Amino acid sequence: MDIKELYNQREALESIVDTAGDRLKAYELLSNGLVSDTVHDTADYKRDYKAYKQAFSTLQAFNKGLTKTQQKQLRILKRQLKWGLE
């Protein structure tokens, strides 16, 4: 598989994780930074938390499936795109 395809897949997965994480951050937090039990027990929170866990585990599985060479190439490509070197 081409490195740019891997990069696009990884970016898409990271975007899904970020979106799911943002939904979790929208819930009201206590002063200690935790979600209250009343919010934690709602169906909406459970649905959003489950979606986040699923998205994160998918991203983890994707990253674990990459070889060391692919990881290195992805880092180089990300650096190039960030600094406009490509």
mmCIF file of C-alpha atoms in Angstrom:
data_model
loop_
_atom_site.group_PDB
_atom_site.id
_atom_site.type_symbol
_atom_site.label_atom_id
_atom_site.label_comp_id
_atom_site.label_asym_id
_atom_site.label_seq_id
_atom_site.Cartn_x
_atom_site.Cartn_y
_atom_site.Cartn_z
ATOM 1 C CA MET A 1 0.000 0.000 0.000
ATOM 2 C CA ASP A 2 1.213 3.481 -0.830
ATOM 3 C CA ILE A 3 2.444 5.602 2.090
ATOM 4 C CA LYS A 4 0.095 8.454 1.180
ATOM 5 C CA GLU A 5 -2.871 6.084 1.358
ATOM 6 C CA LEU A 6 -1.733 4.978 4.815
ATOM 7 C CA TYR A 7 -1.327 8.611 5.818
ATOM 8 C CA ASN A 8 -4.850 9.456 4.632
ATOM 9 C CA GLN A 9 -6.318 6.449 6.449
ATOM 10 C CA ARG A 10 -4.524 7.387 9.645
ATOM 11 C CA GLU A 11 -5.657 11.020 9.387
ATOM 12 C CA ALA A 12 -9.249 9.872 8.863
ATOM 13 C CA LEU A 13 -9.072 7.626 11.939
ATOM 14 C CA GLU A 14 -7.502 10.404 14.016
ATOM 15 C CA SER A 15 -10.263 12.751 12.893
ATOM 16 C CA ILE A 16 -12.910 10.283 14.039
ATOM 17 C CA VAL A 17 -11.180 9.904 17.414
ATOM 18 C CA ASP A 18 -10.937 13.694 17.791
ATOM 19 C CA THR A 19 -14.624 14.154 16.949
ATOM 20 C CA ALA A 20 -15.674 11.488 19.432
ATOM 21 C CA GLY A 21 -13.377 13.003 22.061
ATOM 22 C CA ASP A 22 -14.858 16.446 21.493
ATOM 23 C CA ARG A 23 -18.336 15.020 22.084
ATOM 24 C CA LEU A 24 -17.152 13.637 25.426
ATOM 25 C CA LYS A 25 -15.565 16.954 26.381
ATOM 26 C CA ALA A 26 -18.913 18.678 25.886
ATOM 27 C CA TYR A 27 -20.374 16.985 28.972
ATOM 28 C CA GLU A 28 -20.390 18.890 32.238
ATOM 29 C CA LEU A 29 -17.447 18.131 34.503
ATOM 30 C CA LEU A 30 -17.108 18.371 38.255
ATOM 31 C CA SER A 31 -14.483 20.582 39.849
ATOM 32 C CA ASN A 32 -12.098 17.604 40.016
ATOM 33 C CA GLY A 33 -12.359 17.094 36.238
ATOM 34 C CA LEU A 34 -14.493 13.982 36.323
ATOM 35 C CA VAL A 35 -17.938 13.473 34.822
ATOM 36 C CA SER A 36 -20.685 13.380 37.440
ATOM 37 C CA ASP A 37 -22.507 10.121 38.099
ATOM 38 C CA THR A 38 -25.792 11.543 36.867
ATOM 39 C CA VAL A 39 -24.255 12.369 33.494
ATOM 40 C CA HIS A 40 -22.260 9.143 33.453
ATOM 41 C CA ASP A 41 -25.452 7.095 33.748
ATOM 42 C CA THR A 42 -27.239 8.714 30.802
ATOM 43 C CA ALA A 43 -27.703 6.820 27.546
ATOM 44 C CA ASP A 44 -26.183 9.669 25.514
ATOM 45 C CA TYR A 45 -22.943 9.635 27.485
ATOM 46 C CA LYS A 46 -22.687 5.859 27.311
ATOM 47 C CA ARG A 47 -23.237 5.965 23.542
ATOM 48 C CA ASP A 48 -20.604 8.668 23.048
ATOM 49 C CA TYR A 49 -18.106 6.925 25.335
ATOM 50 C CA LYS A 50 -18.598 3.636 23.514
ATOM 51 C CA ALA A 51 -18.069 5.390 20.157
ATOM 52 C CA TYR A 52 -14.861 6.972 21.477
ATOM 53 C CA LYS A 53 -13.521 3.675 22.784
ATOM 54 C CA GLN A 54 -14.304 1.957 19.481
ATOM 55 C CA ALA A 55 -12.658 4.691 17.416
ATOM 56 C CA PHE A 56 -9.572 4.753 19.638
ATOM 57 C CA SER A 57 -9.161 0.973 19.564
ATOM 58 C CA THR A 58 -9.478 1.029 15.764
ATOM 59 C CA LEU A 59 -6.722 3.647 15.586
ATOM 60 C CA GLN A 60 -4.553 1.604 17.949
ATOM 61 C CA ALA A 61 -5.022 -1.540 15.843
ATOM 62 C CA PHE A 62 -4.129 0.401 12.705
ATOM 63 C CA ASN A 63 -0.955 1.768 14.307
ATOM 64 C CA LYS A 64 0.052 -1.666 15.614
ATOM 65 C CA GLY A 65 -0.274 -3.095 12.112
ATOM 66 C CA LEU A 66 2.290 -0.696 10.688
ATOM 67 C CA THR A 67 5.854 -1.826 10.167
ATOM 68 C CA LYS A 68 8.770 0.215 11.518
ATOM 69 C CA THR A 69 9.582 1.373 8.003
ATOM 70 C CA GLN A 70 6.004 2.533 7.426
ATOM 71 C CA GLN A 71 5.989 4.372 10.752
ATOM 72 C CA LYS A 72 9.212 6.142 9.813
ATOM 73 C CA GLN A 73 7.868 7.051 6.375
ATOM 74 C CA LEU A 74 4.648 8.382 7.934
ATOM 75 C CA ARG A 75 6.621 10.575 10.332
ATOM 76 C CA ILE A 76 8.689 11.950 7.454
ATOM 77 C CA LEU A 77 5.590 12.589 5.324
ATOM 78 C CA LYS A 78 3.778 14.304 8.193
ATOM 79 C CA ARG A 79 6.797 16.529 8.831
ATOM 80 C CA GLN A 80 7.027 17.383 5.127
ATOM 81 C CA LEU A 81 3.349 18.275 4.912
ATOM 82 C CA LYS A 82 3.502 20.321 8.104
ATOM 83 C CA TRP A 83 6.423 22.426 6.916
ATOM 84 C CA GLY A 84 5.440 22.481 3.247
ATOM 85 C CA LEU A 85 8.552 20.681 2.114
ATOM 86 C CA GLU A 86 6.872 18.410 -0.383
#
